[in-house]
JSON list of C-alpha atoms in Angstrom, two decimals:
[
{"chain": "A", "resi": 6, "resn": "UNK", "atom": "CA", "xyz": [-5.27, -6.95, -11.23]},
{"chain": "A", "resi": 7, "resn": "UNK", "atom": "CA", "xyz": [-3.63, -9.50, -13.29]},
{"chain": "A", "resi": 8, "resn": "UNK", "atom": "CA", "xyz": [-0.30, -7.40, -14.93]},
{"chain": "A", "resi": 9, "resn": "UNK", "atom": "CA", "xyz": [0.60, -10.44, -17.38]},
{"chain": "A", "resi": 10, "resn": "UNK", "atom": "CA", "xyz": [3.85, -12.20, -17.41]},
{"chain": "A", "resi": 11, "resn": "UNK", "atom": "CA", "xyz": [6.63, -12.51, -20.23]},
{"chain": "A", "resi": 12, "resn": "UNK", "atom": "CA", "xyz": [9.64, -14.07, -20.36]},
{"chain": "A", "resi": 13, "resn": "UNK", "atom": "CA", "xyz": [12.44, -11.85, -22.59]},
{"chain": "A", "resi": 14, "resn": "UNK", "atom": "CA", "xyz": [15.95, -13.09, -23.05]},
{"chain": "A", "resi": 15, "resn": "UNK", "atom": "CA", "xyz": [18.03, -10.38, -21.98]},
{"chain": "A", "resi": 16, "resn": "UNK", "atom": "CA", "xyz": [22.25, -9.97, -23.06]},
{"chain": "A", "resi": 17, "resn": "UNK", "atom": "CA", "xyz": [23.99, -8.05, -20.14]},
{"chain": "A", "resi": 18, "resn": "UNK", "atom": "CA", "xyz": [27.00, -8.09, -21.90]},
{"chain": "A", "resi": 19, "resn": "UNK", "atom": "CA", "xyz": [28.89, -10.76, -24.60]},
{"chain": "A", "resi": 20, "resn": "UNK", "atom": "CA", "xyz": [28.96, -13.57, -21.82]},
{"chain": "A", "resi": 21, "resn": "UNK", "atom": "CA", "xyz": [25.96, -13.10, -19.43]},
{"chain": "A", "resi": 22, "resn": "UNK", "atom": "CA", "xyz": [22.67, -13.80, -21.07]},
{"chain": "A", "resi": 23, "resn": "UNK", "atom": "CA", "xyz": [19.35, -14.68, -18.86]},
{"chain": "A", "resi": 24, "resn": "UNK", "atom": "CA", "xyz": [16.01, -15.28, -19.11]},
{"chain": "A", "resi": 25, "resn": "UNK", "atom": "CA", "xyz": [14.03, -13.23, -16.92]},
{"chain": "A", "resi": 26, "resn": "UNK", "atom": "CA", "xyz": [10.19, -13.85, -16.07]},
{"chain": "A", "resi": 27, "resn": "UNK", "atom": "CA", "xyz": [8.53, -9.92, -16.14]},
{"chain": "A", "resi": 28, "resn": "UNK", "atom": "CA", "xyz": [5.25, -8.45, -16.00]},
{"chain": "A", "resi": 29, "resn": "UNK", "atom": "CA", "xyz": [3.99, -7.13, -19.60]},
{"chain": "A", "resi": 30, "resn": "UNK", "atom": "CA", "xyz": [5.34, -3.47, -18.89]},
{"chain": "A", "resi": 31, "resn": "UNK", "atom": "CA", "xyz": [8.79, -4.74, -17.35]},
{"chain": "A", "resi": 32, "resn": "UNK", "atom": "CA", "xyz": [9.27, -5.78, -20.80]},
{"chain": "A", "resi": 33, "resn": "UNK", "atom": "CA", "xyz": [8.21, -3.33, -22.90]},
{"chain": "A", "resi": 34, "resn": "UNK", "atom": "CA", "xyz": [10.91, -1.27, -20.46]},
{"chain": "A", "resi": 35, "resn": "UNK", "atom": "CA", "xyz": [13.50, -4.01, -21.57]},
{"chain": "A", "resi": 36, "resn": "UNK", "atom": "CA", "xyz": [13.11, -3.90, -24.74]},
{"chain": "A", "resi": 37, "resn": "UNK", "atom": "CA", "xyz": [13.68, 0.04, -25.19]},
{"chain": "A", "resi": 38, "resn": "UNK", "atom": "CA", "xyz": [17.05, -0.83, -24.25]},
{"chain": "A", "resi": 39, "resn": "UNK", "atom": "CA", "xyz": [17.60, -2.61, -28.06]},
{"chain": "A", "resi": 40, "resn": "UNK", "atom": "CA", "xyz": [17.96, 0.35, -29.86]},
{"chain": "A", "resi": 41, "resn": "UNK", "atom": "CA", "xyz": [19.78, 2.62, -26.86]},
{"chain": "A", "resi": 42, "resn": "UNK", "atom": "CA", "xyz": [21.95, 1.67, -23.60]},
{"chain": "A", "resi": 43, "resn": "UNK", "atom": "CA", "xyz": [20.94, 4.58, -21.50]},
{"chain": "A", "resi": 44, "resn": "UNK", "atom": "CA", "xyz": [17.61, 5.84, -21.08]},
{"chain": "A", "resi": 45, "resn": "UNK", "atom": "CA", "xyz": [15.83, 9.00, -19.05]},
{"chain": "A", "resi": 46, "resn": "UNK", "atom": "CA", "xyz": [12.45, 8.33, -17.27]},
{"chain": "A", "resi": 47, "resn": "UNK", "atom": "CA", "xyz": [11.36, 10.62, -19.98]},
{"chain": "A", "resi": 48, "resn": "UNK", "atom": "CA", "xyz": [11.99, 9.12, -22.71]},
{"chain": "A", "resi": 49, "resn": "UNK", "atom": "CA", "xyz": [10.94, 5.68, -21.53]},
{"chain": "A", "resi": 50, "resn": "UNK", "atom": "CA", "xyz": [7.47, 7.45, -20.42]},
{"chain": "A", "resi": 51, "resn": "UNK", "atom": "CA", "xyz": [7.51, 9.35, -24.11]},
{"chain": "A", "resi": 52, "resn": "UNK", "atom": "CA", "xyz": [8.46, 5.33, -25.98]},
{"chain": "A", "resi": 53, "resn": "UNK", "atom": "CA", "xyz": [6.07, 3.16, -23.92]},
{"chain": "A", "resi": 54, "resn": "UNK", "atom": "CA", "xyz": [3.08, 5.22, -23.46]},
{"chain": "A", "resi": 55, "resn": "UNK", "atom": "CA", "xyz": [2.43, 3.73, -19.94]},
{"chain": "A", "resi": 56, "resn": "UNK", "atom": "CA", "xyz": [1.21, 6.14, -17.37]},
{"chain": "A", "resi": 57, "resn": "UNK", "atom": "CA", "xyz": [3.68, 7.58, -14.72]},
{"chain": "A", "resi": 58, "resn": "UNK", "atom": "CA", "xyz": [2.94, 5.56, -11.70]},
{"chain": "A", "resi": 59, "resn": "UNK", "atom": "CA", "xyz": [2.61, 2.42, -13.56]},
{"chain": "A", "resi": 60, "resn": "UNK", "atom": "CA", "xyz": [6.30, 2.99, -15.62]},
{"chain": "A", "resi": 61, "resn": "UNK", "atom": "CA", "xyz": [7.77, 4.17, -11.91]},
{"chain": "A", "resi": 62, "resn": "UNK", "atom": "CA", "xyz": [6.61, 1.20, -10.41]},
{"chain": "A", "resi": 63, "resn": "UNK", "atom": "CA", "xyz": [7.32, -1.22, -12.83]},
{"chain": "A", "resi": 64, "resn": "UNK", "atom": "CA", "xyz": [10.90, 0.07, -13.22]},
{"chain": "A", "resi": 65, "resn": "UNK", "atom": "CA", "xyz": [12.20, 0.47, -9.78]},
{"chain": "A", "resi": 66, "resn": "UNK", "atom": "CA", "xyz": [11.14, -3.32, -9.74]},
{"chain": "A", "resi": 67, "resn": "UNK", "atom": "CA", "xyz": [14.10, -3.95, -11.92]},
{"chain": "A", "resi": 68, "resn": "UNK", "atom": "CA", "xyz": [16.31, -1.29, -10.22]},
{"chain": "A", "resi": 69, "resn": "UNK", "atom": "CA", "xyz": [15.51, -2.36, -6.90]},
{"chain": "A", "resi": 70, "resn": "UNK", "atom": "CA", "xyz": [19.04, -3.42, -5.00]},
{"chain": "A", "resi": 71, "resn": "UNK", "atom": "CA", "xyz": [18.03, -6.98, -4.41]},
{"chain": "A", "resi": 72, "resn": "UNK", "atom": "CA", "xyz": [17.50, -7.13, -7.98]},
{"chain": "A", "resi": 73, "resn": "UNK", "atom": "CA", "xyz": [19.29, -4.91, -9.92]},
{"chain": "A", "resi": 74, "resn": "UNK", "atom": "CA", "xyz": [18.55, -5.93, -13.59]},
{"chain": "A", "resi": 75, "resn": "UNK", "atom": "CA", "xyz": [18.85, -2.35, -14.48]},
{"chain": "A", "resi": 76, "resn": "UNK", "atom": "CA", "xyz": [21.19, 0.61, -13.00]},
{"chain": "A", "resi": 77, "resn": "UNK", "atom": "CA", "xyz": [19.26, 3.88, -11.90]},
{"chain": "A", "resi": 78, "resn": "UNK", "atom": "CA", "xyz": [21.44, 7.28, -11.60]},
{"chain": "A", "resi": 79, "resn": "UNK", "atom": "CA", "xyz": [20.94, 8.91, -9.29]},
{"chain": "A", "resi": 80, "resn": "UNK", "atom": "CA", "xyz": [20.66, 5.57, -6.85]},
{"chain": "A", "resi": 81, "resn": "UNK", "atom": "CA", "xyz": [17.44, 6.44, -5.26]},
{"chain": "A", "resi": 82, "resn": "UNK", "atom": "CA", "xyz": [13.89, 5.31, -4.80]},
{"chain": "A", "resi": 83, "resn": "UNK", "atom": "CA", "xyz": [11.86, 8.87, -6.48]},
{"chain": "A", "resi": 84, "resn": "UNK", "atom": "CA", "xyz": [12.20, 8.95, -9.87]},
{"chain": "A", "resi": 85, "resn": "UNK", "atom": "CA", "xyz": [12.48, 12.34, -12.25]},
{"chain": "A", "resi": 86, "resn": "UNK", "atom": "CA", "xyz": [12.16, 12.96, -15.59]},
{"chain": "A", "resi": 87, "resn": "UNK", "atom": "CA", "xyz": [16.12, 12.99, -15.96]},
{"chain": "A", "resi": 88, "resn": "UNK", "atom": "CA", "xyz": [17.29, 10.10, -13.88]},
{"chain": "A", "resi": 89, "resn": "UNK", "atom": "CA", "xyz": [18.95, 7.91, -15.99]},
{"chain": "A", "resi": 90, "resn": "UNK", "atom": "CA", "xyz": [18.50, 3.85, -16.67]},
{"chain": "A", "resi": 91, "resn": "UNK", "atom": "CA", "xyz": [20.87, 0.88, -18.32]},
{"chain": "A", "resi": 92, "resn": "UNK", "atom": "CA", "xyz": [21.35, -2.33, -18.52]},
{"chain": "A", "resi": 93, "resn": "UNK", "atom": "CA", "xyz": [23.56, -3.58, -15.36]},
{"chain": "A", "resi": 94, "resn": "UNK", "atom": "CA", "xyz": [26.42, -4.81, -17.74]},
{"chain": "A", "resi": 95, "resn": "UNK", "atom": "CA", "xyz": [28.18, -6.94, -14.22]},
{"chain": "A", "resi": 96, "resn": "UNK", "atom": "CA", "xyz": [24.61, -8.64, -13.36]},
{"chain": "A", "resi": 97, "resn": "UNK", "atom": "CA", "xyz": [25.07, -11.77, -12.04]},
{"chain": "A", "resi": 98, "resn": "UNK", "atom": "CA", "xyz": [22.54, -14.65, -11.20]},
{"chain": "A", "resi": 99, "resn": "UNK", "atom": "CA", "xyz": [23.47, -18.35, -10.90]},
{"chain": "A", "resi": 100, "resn": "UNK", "atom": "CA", "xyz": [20.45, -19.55, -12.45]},
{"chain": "A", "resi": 101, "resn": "UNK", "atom": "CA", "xyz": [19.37, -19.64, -15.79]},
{"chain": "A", "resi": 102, "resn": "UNK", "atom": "CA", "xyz": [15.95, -18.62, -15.87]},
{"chain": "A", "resi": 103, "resn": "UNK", "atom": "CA", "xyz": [14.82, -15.66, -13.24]},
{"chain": "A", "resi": 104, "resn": "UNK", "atom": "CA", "xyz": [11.72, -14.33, -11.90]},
{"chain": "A", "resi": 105, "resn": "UNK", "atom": "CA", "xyz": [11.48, -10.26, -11.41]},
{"chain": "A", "resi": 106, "resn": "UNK", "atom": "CA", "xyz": [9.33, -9.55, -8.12]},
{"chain": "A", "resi": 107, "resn": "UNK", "atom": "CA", "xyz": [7.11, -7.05, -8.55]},
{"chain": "A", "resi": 108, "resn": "UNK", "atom": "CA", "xyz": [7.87, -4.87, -5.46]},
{"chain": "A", "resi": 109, "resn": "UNK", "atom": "CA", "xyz": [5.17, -3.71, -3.18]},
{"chain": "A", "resi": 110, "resn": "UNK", "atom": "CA", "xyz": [2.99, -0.77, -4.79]},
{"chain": "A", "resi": 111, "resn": "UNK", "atom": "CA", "xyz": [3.83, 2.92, -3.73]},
{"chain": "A", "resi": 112, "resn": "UNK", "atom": "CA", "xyz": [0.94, 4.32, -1.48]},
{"chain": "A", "resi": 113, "resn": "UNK", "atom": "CA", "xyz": [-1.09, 6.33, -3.48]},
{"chain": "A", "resi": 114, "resn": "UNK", "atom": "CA", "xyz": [-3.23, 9.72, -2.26]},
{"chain": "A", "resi": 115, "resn": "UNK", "atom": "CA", "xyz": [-6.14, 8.89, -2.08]},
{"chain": "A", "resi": 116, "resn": "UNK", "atom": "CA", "xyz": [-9.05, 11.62, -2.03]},
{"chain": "A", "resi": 117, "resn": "UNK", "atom": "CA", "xyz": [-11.62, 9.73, -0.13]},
{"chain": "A", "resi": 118, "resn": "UNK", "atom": "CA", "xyz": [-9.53, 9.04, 2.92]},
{"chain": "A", "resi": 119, "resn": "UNK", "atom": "CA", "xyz": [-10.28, 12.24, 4.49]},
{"chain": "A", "resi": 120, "resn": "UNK", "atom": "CA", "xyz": [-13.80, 11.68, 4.22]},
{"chain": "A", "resi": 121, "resn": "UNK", "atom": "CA", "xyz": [-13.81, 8.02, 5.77]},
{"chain": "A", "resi": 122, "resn": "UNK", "atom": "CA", "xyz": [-11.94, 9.23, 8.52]},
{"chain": "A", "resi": 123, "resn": "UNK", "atom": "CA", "xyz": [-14.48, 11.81, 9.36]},
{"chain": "A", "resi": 124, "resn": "UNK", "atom": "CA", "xyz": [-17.40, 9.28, 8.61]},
{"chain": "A", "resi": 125, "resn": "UNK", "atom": "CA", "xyz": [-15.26, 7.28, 11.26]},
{"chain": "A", "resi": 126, "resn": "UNK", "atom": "CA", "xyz": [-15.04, 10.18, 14.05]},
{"chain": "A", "resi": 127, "resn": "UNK", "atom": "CA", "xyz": [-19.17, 10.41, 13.75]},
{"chain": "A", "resi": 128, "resn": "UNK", "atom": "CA", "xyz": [-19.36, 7.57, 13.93]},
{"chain": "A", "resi": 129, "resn": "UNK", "atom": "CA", "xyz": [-16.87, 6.65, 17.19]},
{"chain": "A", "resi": 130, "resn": "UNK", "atom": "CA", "xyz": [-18.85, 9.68, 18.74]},
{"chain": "A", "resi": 131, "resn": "UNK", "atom": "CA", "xyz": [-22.07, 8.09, 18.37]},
{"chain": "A", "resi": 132, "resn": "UNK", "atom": "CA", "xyz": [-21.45, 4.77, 19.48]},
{"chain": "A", "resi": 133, "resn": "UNK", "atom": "CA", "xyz": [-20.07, 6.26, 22.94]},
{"chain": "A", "resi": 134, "resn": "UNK", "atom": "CA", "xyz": [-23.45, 8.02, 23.42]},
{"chain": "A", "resi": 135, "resn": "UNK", "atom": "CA", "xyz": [-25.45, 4.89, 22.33]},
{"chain": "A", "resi": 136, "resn": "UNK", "atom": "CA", "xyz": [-22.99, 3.22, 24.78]},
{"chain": "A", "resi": 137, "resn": "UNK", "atom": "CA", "xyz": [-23.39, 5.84, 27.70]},
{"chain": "A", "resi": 138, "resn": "UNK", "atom": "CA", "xyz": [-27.28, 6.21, 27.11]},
{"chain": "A", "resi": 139, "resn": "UNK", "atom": "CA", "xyz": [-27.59, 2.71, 27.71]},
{"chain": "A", "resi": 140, "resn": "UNK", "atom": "CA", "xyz": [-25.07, 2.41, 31.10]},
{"chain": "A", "resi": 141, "resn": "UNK", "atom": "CA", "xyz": [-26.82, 5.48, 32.40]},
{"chain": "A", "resi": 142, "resn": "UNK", "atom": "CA", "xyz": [-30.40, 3.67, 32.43]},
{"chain": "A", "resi": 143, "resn": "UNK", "atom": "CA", "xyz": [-29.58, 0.45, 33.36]},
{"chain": "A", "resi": 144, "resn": "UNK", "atom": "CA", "xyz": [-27.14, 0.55, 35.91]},
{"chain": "A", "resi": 145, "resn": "UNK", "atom": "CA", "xyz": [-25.87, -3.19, 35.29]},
{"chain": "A", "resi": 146, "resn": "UNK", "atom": "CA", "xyz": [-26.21, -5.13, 32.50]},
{"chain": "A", "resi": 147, "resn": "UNK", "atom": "CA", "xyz": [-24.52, -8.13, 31.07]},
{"chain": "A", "resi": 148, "resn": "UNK", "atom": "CA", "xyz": [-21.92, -7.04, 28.22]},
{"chain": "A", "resi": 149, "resn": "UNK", "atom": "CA", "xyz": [-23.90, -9.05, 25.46]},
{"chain": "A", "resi": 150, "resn": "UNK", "atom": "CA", "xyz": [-27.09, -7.40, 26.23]},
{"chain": "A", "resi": 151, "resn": "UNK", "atom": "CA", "xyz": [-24.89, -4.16, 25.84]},
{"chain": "A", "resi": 152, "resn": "UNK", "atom": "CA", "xyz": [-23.62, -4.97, 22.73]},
{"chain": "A", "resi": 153, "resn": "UNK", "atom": "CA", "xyz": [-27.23, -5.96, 21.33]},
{"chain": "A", "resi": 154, "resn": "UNK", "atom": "CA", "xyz": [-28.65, -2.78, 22.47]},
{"chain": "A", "resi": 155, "resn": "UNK", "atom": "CA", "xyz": [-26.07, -0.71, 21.22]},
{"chain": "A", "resi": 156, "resn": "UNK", "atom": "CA", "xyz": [-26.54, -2.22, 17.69]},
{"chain": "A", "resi": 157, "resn": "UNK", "atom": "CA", "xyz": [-30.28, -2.37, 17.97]},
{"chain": "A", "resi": 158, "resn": "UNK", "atom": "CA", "xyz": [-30.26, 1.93, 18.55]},
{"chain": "A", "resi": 159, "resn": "UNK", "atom": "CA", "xyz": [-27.65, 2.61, 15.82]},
{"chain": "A", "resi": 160, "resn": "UNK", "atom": "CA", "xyz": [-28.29, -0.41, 13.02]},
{"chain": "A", "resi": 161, "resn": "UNK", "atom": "CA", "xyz": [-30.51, 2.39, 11.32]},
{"chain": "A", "resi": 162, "resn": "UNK", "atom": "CA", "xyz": [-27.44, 4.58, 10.66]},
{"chain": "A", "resi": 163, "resn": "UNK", "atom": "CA", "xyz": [-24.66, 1.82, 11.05]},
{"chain": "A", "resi": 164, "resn": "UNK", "atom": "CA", "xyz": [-23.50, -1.71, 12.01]},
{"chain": "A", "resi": 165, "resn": "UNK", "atom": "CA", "xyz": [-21.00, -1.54, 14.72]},
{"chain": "A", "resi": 166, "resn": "UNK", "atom": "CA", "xyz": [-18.71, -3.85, 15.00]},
{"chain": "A", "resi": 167, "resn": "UNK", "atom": "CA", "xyz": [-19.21, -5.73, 18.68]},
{"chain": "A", "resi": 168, "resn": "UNK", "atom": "CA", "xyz": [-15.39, -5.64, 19.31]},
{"chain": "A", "resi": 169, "resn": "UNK", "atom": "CA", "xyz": [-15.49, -2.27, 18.45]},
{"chain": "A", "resi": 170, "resn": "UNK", "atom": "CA", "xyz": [-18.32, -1.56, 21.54]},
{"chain": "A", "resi": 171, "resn": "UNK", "atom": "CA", "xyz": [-16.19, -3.68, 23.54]},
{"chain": "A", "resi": 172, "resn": "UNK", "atom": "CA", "xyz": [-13.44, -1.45, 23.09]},
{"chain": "A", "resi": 173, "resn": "UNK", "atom": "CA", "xyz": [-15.18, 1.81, 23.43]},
{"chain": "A", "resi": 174, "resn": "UNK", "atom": "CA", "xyz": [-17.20, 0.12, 26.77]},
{"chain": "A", "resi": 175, "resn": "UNK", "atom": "CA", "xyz": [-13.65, -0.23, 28.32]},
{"chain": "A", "resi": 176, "resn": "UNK", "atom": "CA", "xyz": [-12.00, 2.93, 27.50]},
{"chain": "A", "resi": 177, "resn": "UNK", "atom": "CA", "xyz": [-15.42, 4.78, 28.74]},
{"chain": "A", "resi": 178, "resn": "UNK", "atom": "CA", "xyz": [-15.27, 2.79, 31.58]},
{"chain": "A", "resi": 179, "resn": "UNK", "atom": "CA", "xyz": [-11.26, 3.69, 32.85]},
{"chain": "A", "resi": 180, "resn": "UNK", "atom": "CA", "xyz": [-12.20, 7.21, 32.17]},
{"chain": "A", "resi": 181, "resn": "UNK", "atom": "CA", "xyz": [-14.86, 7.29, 34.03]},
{"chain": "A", "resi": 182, "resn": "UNK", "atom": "CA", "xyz": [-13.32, 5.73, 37.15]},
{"chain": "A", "resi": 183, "resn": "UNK", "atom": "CA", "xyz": [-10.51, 8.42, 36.38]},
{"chain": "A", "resi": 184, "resn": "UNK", "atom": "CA", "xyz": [-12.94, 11.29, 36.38]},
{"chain": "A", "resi": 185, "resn": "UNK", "atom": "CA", "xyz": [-14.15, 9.58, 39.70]},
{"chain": "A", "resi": 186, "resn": "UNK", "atom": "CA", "xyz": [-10.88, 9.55, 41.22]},
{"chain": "A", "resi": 187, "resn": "UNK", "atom": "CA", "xyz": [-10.26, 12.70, 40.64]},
{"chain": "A", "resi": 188, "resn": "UNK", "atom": "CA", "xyz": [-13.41, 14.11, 41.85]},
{"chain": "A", "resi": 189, "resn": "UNK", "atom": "CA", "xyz": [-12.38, 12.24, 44.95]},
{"chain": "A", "resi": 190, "resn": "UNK", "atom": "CA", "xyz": [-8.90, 12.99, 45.26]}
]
């Protein structure tokens, strides 16, 4: 998703002036900071009208330590309603003109996840009985014939990946010379 880019002259204080590079809502977060020094979360949520993850984001961009175009209180990476932005008045850069990272986006709950993992499980579990069912009636077979035959029985439900049958034709393998073992033993 493209976020835009701006470029917004911004006055730390009566000598330091820069011109830093921002996404779209980096700046509209700047530019709350013409009419007051300190801001709350709040009130920059209430002023912008971006949503609450996006704002968060956006903002602990320019908060972040190896950045610090703006000052968070408290000094932390969650942000509540209360905590507290500014301006860094002492922010010093070398150059002139300064591009903001965008820092990697917070993970995010995500509601299918459950469900793929349990799509995932069926399907592990059925590509070690395609995989077994196979071994059991042919006793020895060469490992590309395996890995045909095991996506010949289950292409109607799935594609399995063939690294994924090698994998699987391994680990049933070692346990079942450990089962042997200990049958022996």
């Amino acid at each position: 998703m493209d976020l835009g880019k701006a470029e917004v002259q911004v006055y730390f204080n009566s000598r330091e002036n820069k011109i830093l590079v921002v996404t779209t809502y980096q700046m509209m977060a700047l530019l709350l900071f013409n009419t007051k020094k300190v801001l709350t979360f709040k009130e920059m949520l209430e002023m912008t009208g971006i949503p609450r993850k996006e704002l968060a984001w956006h903002v602990l961009s320019l908060a972040h330590p190896k950045v610090k175009v703006l000052r968070k209180d408290p000094s932390s990476k969650r942000i509540e309603d209360d905590h507290r932005f500014g301006l860094h008045p002492k922010y010093k850069n070398a150059r002139k003109r300064i591009a903001i990272p965008l820092m990697a986006k917070p993970h995010e709950d995500d509601p299918g996840a459950e469900e793929r993992r349990q799509i995932l499980r069926l399907r592990q579990h059925q590509m070690d009985a395609a995989i077994v069912r196979i071994m059991k009636a042919r006793k020895t077979q060469v490992h590309t014939d395996l890995v045909a035959e095991v996506t010949r029985q289950l292409n109607n439900r799935f594609t399995p990946a063939p690294n994924d049958i090698k994998k699987k034709k391994y680990r049933l393998r070692g346990r079942s010379s450990e089962t042997a073992k200990a049958h022996r033993g």
